[in-house]
Amino acid sequence: MAYVAPVRDYQFLFENVFKTDQYSNLKGFADADAGTVAAILEEAAKFAEEVVHPINITGDKEGCTLDPITHEVTAPKGYKEAYKALTEAGWTALSGDPQYGGQGLPHFVNTAFSEMLSGASSAFGMYPGLTEGAISALTAGGTQAQKDLYLPKLISGEWSGTMNLTEPHCGTDLGLLRTKAVPNGDGSYKITGQKIWISAGEHDFTSNICHLVLARLEGAPAGVKGISLFLVPKFIPDADGNPGERNSLQCAGLEHKMGIHGNSTCVMMYDEAKGFLLGAENEGLKIMFYMMNNARFGVGLQGLAIGHAALVAANQFAKDRLQGRALTGPKSPELPADSILVHPDVRRMLLESRALIEGGRAFLAWVSLQADLAHVSEDEKEREKASDYMGLLTPVIKAYLTDKGLKVTQDAMQVHGGSGFTEHFPASQYMRDVRITLIYEGTNGVQALDLVGRKLPSKGGRALQTFLGEIDSYIAAEEADTKVPAYIKALKDTKAKLFDGTMWLMQNGMGNPDAAAAGSLDYLHLFGLTCTAYMWARMAKEAQAQIDAGATDPFFDTKLKIGRVFLERILPDAEAHLIKMKAGSDGLMALTDDQF
Amino acid sequence: MKILVPVKRVLDYNVKVRVKSDQSGVDLANVKMSMNPFDEIAVEEATRLKEKGVATEIVAVSIGPAQAKDTIITALTIGADRGILIQTDQDVEPLAVAKLLKAVAETEKPDLIIMGKQAIDGDNNATGQMLSTLLDWPQATFASKVVVENGEAQVTREVDGGLQTLGVKLPAVITTDLRLNEPRYASLPNIMKAKKKPLETKTVADYGVDVTPRLKVLKVTEPPKRSAGKKLADAAELVANLKSAGVL
């Protein structure tokens, strides 16, 4: 059950749907012409399929091991070699700043690469993924000297990064954190405390690990206003910038988890470890949010990537599995039974999954293009719009794509029948691996609260208004002579429901925050459906245009058939989400604590 | 030392081959095309010779449609320095390919030509041998090891009886076998550099070669479907069956 990377889908999205060649005047985009991107996608797919995927199942079975005496962690067999190949081929530097040795390619290309890496092995993909987050925090908050010292080594992958937020008593509520920082008098700090669930916290394949640690200075204000961010390297760089003295920090234990066994999830102990302040004192969260937003986008991507991998396996299984006969009479009379592809319910699972994945992938690619435009567009208005979209849509990407990623892996297991429940087939690993994506980087419930409580009202609702305005203009421009009217109508209906839901939140949520919170996840899903309906309208338009222009590639016909499944079997959920959110919180809050 | 590496655009080795319904050939519409795997080994070997300081320049040449440019770019990504595309939409037979390559060799004057022993589409295993004859250069086919020193190539060949090592004086033609090397994965910086390397487009007429087909394809069919197997009781029955099938 080999992994097959979605090369053709990304080519279609970049070339036909988003037409990224139109931005060739922007920084980084000139190098990302259609031909080069096609070559990158091909080679990235080859790397993911042939180098990374083979260690996915073995890594799951073997897991990481901690030496109780040296406190060093060994990753599963083959991880170190695959990581070396990854850095040698320059993949970690794809979107890195050329000033620090990066390739400077746009983020949308990196998104395609990251999906392939995560789909081939999500546990492995996390190691470079965390480093990417550390790079974004350093870029946002580091001094010039810090950037010069750390960025080249992180971008090349020679060193890796981690993020340390959680403590045993302090998960979602960061205001509770206790790890303390004491100035050394020379500009550095002593960091003391315990951090848990630190992904890639300790491993054997980079010569240094840069921990980004949230801690509290003595006398700092209570709560989130008194949190500072420190860079605490495993080896303190010497005068030449090489790994020097071993810092007083160590991995005290590895978590036993349901999935992502190949990733070392560490308990980290800091015992007066030497740390360097990033940004200003007590303003650590501001910078950490760069890393968190990057990570939230990355987790949404992971949910989609694992879903795609599970679907690939389910498709292959369904084609090969002969069992029973088609209800309308045998399809393969020469064989002892028909393949289970003849059964409408098996098709329902495979095709609903595909409609979710392909719509989700377009959404992800579109938002990553916004990340580029937010940085490099020459038009100030467009930069502002793109940046607003990133804020508004990051929680939707994270929660919608991971919820749907889980649904897809579940259906993939169901297609496998009893075989899927055994470890001889990959379906169960995908389900175990995807499950964490709904939880970490802020649970999906927290994402929904972020969307409703923070992102909607931000700047007087500017981001949402711009987004709804864009959809209205798209409908207005297409409606009259669209070749895919069903998609335009569906987009119009879904967008109207989102608008309705937003109005309901404004009328009911202000006076009763519980009502807003109770409906927040349904609202987020309604939002995700609107975004993907927009994406499907755009994909259908281009696929139809290619067919009308005489293209014979069956890809376009397939795209429209999947799109139809989206309209018929996915989009109707929007109605239910709207009804549920309007039920408010009374029914949920009616029980007393004793009644639980 | 200059190395010339011919590369061919063929149906990707992962693609399930389908025969056209009129039996005129293999259906190439909307299927993935890639560099012939044996040619990839040839580019890799040339690149290794360059990395060792033996070769100084690698020229990749392809004969085929406009899209064969992608195949040359793949060669430039692995390590070739520049490319020549002889663009034609015609199906060019091994002899015509050999003649075109001879013409290229006469203008480029390479010291060594490394090429795949065969292309996985036609499986002719003929072009290298024909080219060496036309050029009147020595040939060493089916190479599994190549060492170049003092104007000579020591080539270990995979032959039926085992391994044979030949010494050939340069210039020479070497054709590659599967075990010669394992081609590298392309690195991102090399993908980016490849498109900036020079790539000339020529026509068949530029070389004055007549590429009119000399062979006529009567029909192309799929191999017969495998029929169901038989369960045999013992070894004696197996031997009897093999005998009656004329295998023993």
mmCIF file of C-alpha atoms in Angstrom, chain A residues 116-393:
data_model
loop_
_atom_site.group_PDB
_atom_site.id
_atom_site.type_symbol
_atom_site.label_atom_id
_atom_site.label_comp_id
_atom_site.label_asym_id
_atom_site.label_seq_id
_atom_site.Cartn_x
_atom_site.Cartn_y
_atom_site.Cartn_z
ATOM 1 C CA MET A 116 3.920 15.193 0.725
ATOM 2 C CA LEU A 117 6.378 14.892 3.604
ATOM 3 C CA SER A 118 3.615 14.660 6.246
ATOM 4 C CA GLY A 119 1.568 12.273 4.132
ATOM 5 C CA ALA A 120 4.559 9.989 3.643
ATOM 6 C CA SER A 121 5.251 10.038 7.397
ATOM 7 C CA SER A 122 3.639 12.534 9.733
ATOM 8 C CA ALA A 123 5.870 11.581 12.662
ATOM 9 C CA PHE A 124 8.986 12.191 10.584
ATOM 10 C CA GLY A 125 7.634 15.386 9.013
ATOM 11 C CA MET A 126 7.300 16.952 12.441
ATOM 12 C CA TYR A 127 11.055 17.236 12.987
ATOM 13 C CA PRO A 128 11.632 19.732 10.145
ATOM 14 C CA GLY A 129 8.142 21.159 10.805
ATOM 15 C CA LEU A 130 9.044 22.327 14.313
ATOM 16 C CA THR A 131 12.256 23.865 13.011
ATOM 17 C CA GLU A 132 10.214 25.845 10.506
ATOM 18 C CA GLY A 133 8.183 27.232 13.410
ATOM 19 C CA ALA A 134 11.342 28.182 15.299
ATOM 20 C CA ILE A 135 12.591 29.985 12.183
ATOM 21 C CA SER A 136 9.394 32.048 12.005
ATOM 22 C CA ALA A 137 9.702 33.066 15.680
ATOM 23 C CA LEU A 138 13.379 33.967 15.322
ATOM 24 C CA THR A 139 12.671 35.938 12.178
ATOM 25 C CA ALA A 140 9.942 37.857 13.977
ATOM 26 C CA GLY A 141 11.664 38.465 17.295
ATOM 27 C CA GLY A 142 15.396 37.780 17.065
ATOM 28 C CA THR A 143 18.095 40.447 17.138
ATOM 29 C CA GLN A 144 20.300 40.734 14.058
ATOM 30 C CA ALA A 145 23.082 38.873 15.870
ATOM 31 C CA GLN A 146 20.689 36.082 16.875
ATOM 32 C CA LYS A 147 19.406 35.775 13.309
ATOM 33 C CA ASP A 148 22.945 35.687 11.905
ATOM 34 C CA LEU A 149 23.946 32.980 14.340
ATOM 35 C CA TYR A 150 20.922 30.691 14.286
ATOM 36 C CA LEU A 151 18.974 31.155 11.059
ATOM 37 C CA PRO A 152 21.537 29.697 8.591
ATOM 38 C CA LYS A 153 21.902 26.539 10.684
ATOM 39 C CA LEU A 154 18.159 26.131 11.196
ATOM 40 C CA ILE A 155 17.363 26.774 7.527
ATOM 41 C CA SER A 156 19.953 24.247 6.351
ATOM 42 C CA GLY A 157 18.583 21.763 8.875
ATOM 43 C CA GLU A 158 21.988 21.329 10.521
ATOM 44 C CA TRP A 159 20.277 22.379 13.794
ATOM 45 C CA SER A 160 16.641 21.824 14.689
ATOM 46 C CA GLY A 161 14.087 23.705 16.771
ATOM 47 C CA THR A 162 11.316 22.999 19.266
ATOM 48 C CA MET A 163 8.561 24.941 20.996
ATOM 49 C CA ASN A 164 8.161 24.694 24.772
ATOM 50 C CA LEU A 165 4.880 26.025 26.100
ATOM 51 C CA THR A 166 3.112 23.311 28.074
ATOM 52 C CA GLU A 167 3.830 22.448 31.708
ATOM 53 C CA PRO A 168 2.148 19.718 33.768
ATOM 54 C CA HIS A 169 -0.461 22.109 35.239
ATOM 55 C CA CYS A 170 -0.564 24.520 32.301
ATOM 56 C CA GLY A 171 -1.866 23.497 28.908
ATOM 57 C CA THR A 172 -4.310 25.738 27.092
ATOM 58 C CA ASP A 173 -4.152 28.355 29.866
ATOM 59 C CA LEU A 174 -0.633 29.728 29.423
ATOM 60 C CA GLY A 175 -1.171 32.328 32.123
ATOM 61 C CA LEU A 176 -0.533 29.574 34.674
ATOM 62 C CA LEU A 177 3.005 28.834 33.585
ATOM 63 C CA ARG A 178 5.752 28.702 36.213
ATOM 64 C CA THR A 179 9.088 28.046 34.494
ATOM 65 C CA LYS A 180 11.275 30.845 35.771
ATOM 66 C CA ALA A 181 14.023 32.977 34.288
ATOM 67 C CA VAL A 182 16.675 34.787 36.301
ATOM 68 C CA PRO A 183 19.099 37.276 34.698
ATOM 69 C CA ASN A 184 22.764 36.226 34.773
ATOM 70 C CA GLY A 185 23.919 39.819 34.521
ATOM 71 C CA ASP A 186 25.652 39.244 31.158
ATOM 72 C CA GLY A 187 22.526 39.507 29.059
ATOM 73 C CA SER A 188 21.726 35.805 29.369
ATOM 74 C CA TYR A 189 19.257 34.135 31.755
ATOM 75 C CA LYS A 190 19.033 31.021 33.915
ATOM 76 C CA ILE A 191 15.970 29.001 32.943
ATOM 77 C CA THR A 192 14.521 26.532 35.431
ATOM 78 C CA GLY A 193 11.387 24.433 35.077
ATOM 79 C CA GLN A 194 9.692 21.458 33.525
ATOM 80 C CA LYS A 195 8.081 21.391 30.079
ATOM 81 C CA ILE A 196 6.008 18.517 28.742
ATOM 82 C CA TRP A 197 4.813 17.207 25.361
ATOM 83 C CA ILE A 198 7.802 18.712 23.612
ATOM 84 C CA SER A 199 7.779 17.323 20.085
ATOM 85 C CA ALA A 200 11.248 16.617 18.665
ATOM 86 C CA GLY A 201 12.606 17.682 22.075
ATOM 87 C CA GLU A 202 15.586 15.347 21.912
ATOM 88 C CA HIS A 203 16.887 13.169 19.070
ATOM 89 C CA ASP A 204 20.036 11.949 17.416
ATOM 90 C CA PHE A 205 20.143 13.665 14.061
ATOM 91 C CA THR A 206 21.191 17.276 14.443
ATOM 92 C CA SER A 207 24.314 18.628 16.123
ATOM 93 C CA ASN A 208 22.249 21.112 18.136
ATOM 94 C CA ILE A 209 18.632 21.590 19.188
ATOM 95 C CA CYS A 210 17.287 25.093 19.781
ATOM 96 C CA HIS A 211 14.492 25.102 22.323
ATOM 97 C CA LEU A 212 12.167 28.087 22.333
ATOM 98 C CA VAL A 213 10.959 28.243 25.907
ATOM 99 C CA LEU A 214 8.277 30.380 27.525
ATOM 100 C CA ALA A 215 9.218 31.401 31.063
ATOM 101 C CA ARG A 216 8.416 34.006 33.687
ATOM 102 C CA LEU A 217 10.867 36.580 35.035
ATOM 103 C CA GLU A 218 10.909 37.279 38.753
ATOM 104 C CA GLY A 219 8.405 40.005 39.571
ATOM 105 C CA ALA A 220 6.746 39.772 36.160
ATOM 106 C CA PRO A 221 3.026 40.580 36.044
ATOM 107 C CA ALA A 222 0.734 37.617 36.698
ATOM 108 C CA GLY A 223 -0.994 35.790 33.846
ATOM 109 C CA VAL A 224 -0.189 36.057 30.163
ATOM 110 C CA LYS A 225 1.176 39.596 30.489
ATOM 111 C CA GLY A 226 4.252 38.337 32.336
ATOM 112 C CA ILE A 227 5.560 35.728 29.932
ATOM 113 C CA SER A 228 8.895 36.025 28.131
ATOM 114 C CA LEU A 229 10.383 33.900 25.363
ATOM 115 C CA PHE A 230 13.883 32.422 25.550
ATOM 116 C CA LEU A 231 16.075 30.559 23.130
ATOM 117 C CA VAL A 232 17.734 27.751 25.071
ATOM 118 C CA PRO A 233 20.166 25.735 22.914
ATOM 119 C CA LYS A 234 21.153 22.187 23.836
ATOM 120 C CA PHE A 235 24.761 23.176 23.182
ATOM 121 C CA ILE A 236 25.661 26.809 23.818
ATOM 122 C CA PRO A 237 27.261 28.213 20.644
ATOM 123 C CA ASP A 238 30.921 29.161 21.122
ATOM 124 C CA ALA A 239 32.561 32.321 19.785
ATOM 125 C CA ASP A 240 32.646 30.808 16.266
ATOM 126 C CA GLY A 241 28.987 29.814 16.420
ATOM 127 C CA ASN A 242 29.711 26.098 16.741
ATOM 128 C CA PRO A 243 28.002 23.903 19.322
ATOM 129 C CA GLY A 244 30.018 24.404 22.529
ATOM 130 C CA GLU A 245 29.315 23.733 26.194
ATOM 131 C CA ARG A 246 26.464 21.283 26.938
ATOM 132 C CA ASN A 247 23.605 23.264 28.475
ATOM 133 C CA SER A 248 21.962 22.048 31.677
ATOM 134 C CA LEU A 249 18.795 20.728 30.149
ATOM 135 C CA GLN A 250 17.734 17.187 29.378
ATOM 136 C CA CYS A 251 14.961 14.901 28.283
ATOM 137 C CA ALA A 252 13.615 13.295 31.453
ATOM 138 C CA GLY A 253 11.110 11.017 29.788
ATOM 139 C CA LEU A 254 9.250 10.086 26.624
ATOM 140 C CA GLU A 255 5.469 10.001 26.422
ATOM 141 C CA HIS A 256 3.717 6.748 25.519
ATOM 142 C CA LYS A 257 1.241 7.859 22.900
ATOM 143 C CA MET A 258 -1.606 6.614 20.756
ATOM 144 C CA GLY A 259 0.194 7.572 17.539
ATOM 145 C CA ILE A 260 3.073 9.495 15.904
ATOM 146 C CA HIS A 261 5.393 7.003 17.607
ATOM 147 C CA GLY A 262 8.322 8.008 15.439
ATOM 148 C CA ASN A 263 8.322 11.486 16.916
ATOM 149 C CA SER A 264 10.075 11.916 20.239
ATOM 150 C CA THR A 265 7.600 13.619 22.554
ATOM 151 C CA CYS A 266 9.665 14.659 25.519
ATOM 152 C CA VAL A 267 9.446 15.801 29.088
ATOM 153 C CA MET A 268 12.136 18.483 29.178
ATOM 154 C CA MET A 269 13.891 19.522 32.391
ATOM 155 C CA TYR A 270 15.664 22.877 32.532
ATOM 156 C CA ASP A 271 17.962 23.257 35.517
ATOM 157 C CA GLU A 272 19.419 26.769 35.459
ATOM 158 C CA ALA A 273 19.937 26.292 31.732
ATOM 159 C CA LYS A 274 21.444 29.224 29.878
ATOM 160 C CA GLY A 275 18.865 31.022 27.765
ATOM 161 C CA PHE A 276 18.771 34.111 25.578
ATOM 162 C CA LEU A 277 15.817 36.473 25.510
ATOM 163 C CA LEU A 278 13.904 36.714 22.229
ATOM 164 C CA GLY A 279 12.175 40.070 21.848
ATOM 165 C CA ALA A 280 11.341 42.188 24.893
ATOM 166 C CA GLU A 281 10.798 41.004 28.462
ATOM 167 C CA ASN A 282 7.180 40.041 29.173
ATOM 168 C CA GLU A 283 6.315 40.147 25.497
ATOM 169 C CA GLY A 284 7.157 36.557 24.700
ATOM 170 C CA LEU A 285 3.673 35.503 23.722
ATOM 171 C CA LYS A 286 3.556 38.007 20.893
ATOM 172 C CA ILE A 287 6.528 36.319 19.227
ATOM 173 C CA MET A 288 5.450 32.830 20.196
ATOM 174 C CA PHE A 289 2.240 33.513 18.279
ATOM 175 C CA TYR A 290 4.225 33.654 15.039
ATOM 176 C CA MET A 291 5.412 30.176 15.801
ATOM 177 C CA MET A 292 1.972 29.042 16.955
ATOM 178 C CA ASN A 293 0.221 30.355 13.845
ATOM 179 C CA ASN A 294 2.795 28.634 11.691
ATOM 180 C CA ALA A 295 2.279 25.443 13.704
ATOM 181 C CA ARG A 296 -1.521 25.675 13.505
ATOM 182 C CA PHE A 297 -1.370 25.947 9.749
ATOM 183 C CA GLY A 298 1.074 23.018 9.791
ATOM 184 C CA VAL A 299 -1.269 20.889 11.891
ATOM 185 C CA GLY A 300 -4.209 21.541 9.554
ATOM 186 C CA LEU A 301 -1.904 20.481 6.731
ATOM 187 C CA GLN A 302 -1.013 17.315 8.659
ATOM 188 C CA GLY A 303 -4.678 16.391 9.073
ATOM 189 C CA LEU A 304 -5.206 16.715 5.349
ATOM 190 C CA ALA A 305 -1.942 14.930 4.492
ATOM 191 C CA ILE A 306 -2.684 11.888 6.649
ATOM 192 C CA GLY A 307 -6.248 11.813 5.293
ATOM 193 C CA HIS A 308 -4.883 11.728 1.744
ATOM 194 C CA ALA A 309 -2.445 8.929 2.601
ATOM 195 C CA ALA A 310 -5.247 6.885 4.207
ATOM 196 C CA LEU A 311 -7.472 7.447 1.182
ATOM 197 C CA VAL A 312 -4.712 6.282 -1.193
ATOM 198 C CA ALA A 313 -4.436 3.069 0.830
ATOM 199 C CA ALA A 314 -8.238 2.598 0.894
ATOM 200 C CA ASN A 315 -8.514 3.130 -2.864
ATOM 201 C CA GLN A 316 -5.846 0.516 -3.506
ATOM 202 C CA PHE A 317 -7.454 -1.919 -1.067
ATOM 203 C CA ALA A 318 -10.944 -1.489 -2.545
ATOM 204 C CA LYS A 319 -9.691 -2.133 -6.078
ATOM 205 C CA ASP A 320 -7.951 -5.360 -5.047
ATOM 206 C CA ARG A 321 -10.462 -6.739 -2.577
ATOM 207 C CA LEU A 322 -12.832 -9.222 -4.237
ATOM 208 C CA GLN A 323 -15.912 -9.839 -2.157
ATOM 209 C CA GLY A 324 -19.558 -10.337 -3.036
ATOM 210 C CA ARG A 325 -21.299 -9.327 -6.207
ATOM 211 C CA ALA A 326 -22.684 -6.056 -7.520
ATOM 212 C CA LEU A 327 -26.386 -5.696 -6.659
ATOM 213 C CA THR A 328 -27.149 -5.207 -10.345
ATOM 214 C CA GLY A 329 -25.434 -8.453 -11.389
ATOM 215 C CA PRO A 330 -21.781 -9.617 -11.507
ATOM 216 C CA LYS A 331 -19.333 -7.081 -12.924
ATOM 217 C CA SER A 332 -16.407 -9.507 -13.213
ATOM 218 C CA PRO A 333 -18.028 -12.905 -13.854
ATOM 219 C CA GLU A 334 -14.650 -14.485 -14.651
ATOM 220 C CA LEU A 335 -13.483 -13.816 -11.084
ATOM 221 C CA PRO A 336 -14.730 -15.511 -7.915
ATOM 222 C CA ALA A 337 -16.238 -12.181 -6.776
ATOM 223 C CA ASP A 338 -16.417 -8.524 -7.793
ATOM 224 C CA SER A 339 -14.131 -5.922 -6.266
ATOM 225 C CA ILE A 340 -15.806 -4.041 -3.423
ATOM 226 C CA LEU A 341 -15.701 -0.936 -5.643
ATOM 227 C CA VAL A 342 -19.055 -2.115 -7.054
ATOM 228 C CA HIS A 343 -20.827 -1.318 -3.776
ATOM 229 C CA PRO A 344 -22.372 2.150 -3.606
ATOM 230 C CA ASP A 345 -21.621 2.499 0.093
ATOM 231 C CA VAL A 346 -17.926 1.756 -0.431
ATOM 232 C CA ARG A 347 -17.921 4.345 -3.210
ATOM 233 C CA ARG A 348 -19.688 6.799 -0.922
ATOM 234 C CA MET A 349 -16.882 6.530 1.616
ATOM 235 C CA LEU A 350 -14.099 6.785 -0.942
ATOM 236 C CA LEU A 351 -15.663 9.637 -2.880
ATOM 237 C CA GLU A 352 -16.839 11.739 0.056
ATOM 238 C CA SER A 353 -13.307 11.414 1.379
ATOM 239 C CA ARG A 354 -11.866 12.496 -1.913
ATOM 240 C CA ALA A 355 -14.228 15.478 -2.175
ATOM 241 C CA LEU A 356 -13.143 16.561 1.311
ATOM 242 C CA ILE A 357 -9.442 16.073 0.604
ATOM 243 C CA GLU A 358 -9.381 17.800 -2.779
ATOM 244 C CA GLY A 359 -11.469 20.735 -1.562
ATOM 245 C CA GLY A 360 -9.339 20.953 1.586
ATOM 246 C CA ARG A 361 -6.125 20.861 -0.425
ATOM 247 C CA ALA A 362 -7.298 23.754 -2.596
ATOM 248 C CA PHE A 363 -8.225 25.700 0.548
ATOM 249 C CA LEU A 364 -4.799 25.011 2.061
ATOM 250 C CA ALA A 365 -2.983 26.001 -1.138
ATOM 251 C CA TRP A 366 -5.053 29.168 -1.465
ATOM 252 C CA VAL A 367 -4.364 30.237 2.120
ATOM 253 C CA SER A 368 -0.650 29.536 1.714
ATOM 254 C CA LEU A 369 -0.681 31.802 -1.316
ATOM 255 C CA GLN A 370 -2.208 34.455 0.958
ATOM 256 C CA ALA A 371 0.761 33.947 3.307
ATOM 257 C CA ASP A 372 3.019 34.855 0.396
ATOM 258 C CA LEU A 373 0.959 37.842 -0.682
ATOM 259 C CA ALA A 374 0.849 39.131 2.900
ATOM 260 C CA HIS A 375 4.651 39.390 2.758
ATOM 261 C CA VAL A 376 5.614 40.209 -0.786
ATOM 262 C CA SER A 377 2.681 41.868 -2.559
ATOM 263 C CA GLU A 378 3.582 45.315 -3.835
ATOM 264 C CA ASP A 379 0.035 46.517 -3.226
ATOM 265 C CA GLU A 380 -0.470 47.635 0.359
ATOM 266 C CA LYS A 381 -4.203 46.860 0.235
ATOM 267 C CA GLU A 382 -3.510 43.338 -0.973
ATOM 268 C CA ARG A 383 -0.908 42.802 1.759
ATOM 269 C CA GLU A 384 -3.420 43.947 4.351
ATOM 270 C CA LYS A 385 -6.150 41.732 2.925
ATOM 271 C CA ALA A 386 -3.899 38.683 2.755
ATOM 272 C CA SER A 387 -2.705 39.258 6.298
ATOM 273 C CA ASP A 388 -6.327 39.605 7.503
ATOM 274 C CA TYR A 389 -7.185 36.331 5.760
ATOM 275 C CA MET A 390 -4.294 34.538 7.444
ATOM 276 C CA GLY A 391 -5.566 35.621 10.857
ATOM 277 C CA LEU A 392 -9.184 34.782 10.113
ATOM 278 C CA LEU A 393 -8.595 31.479 8.347
#
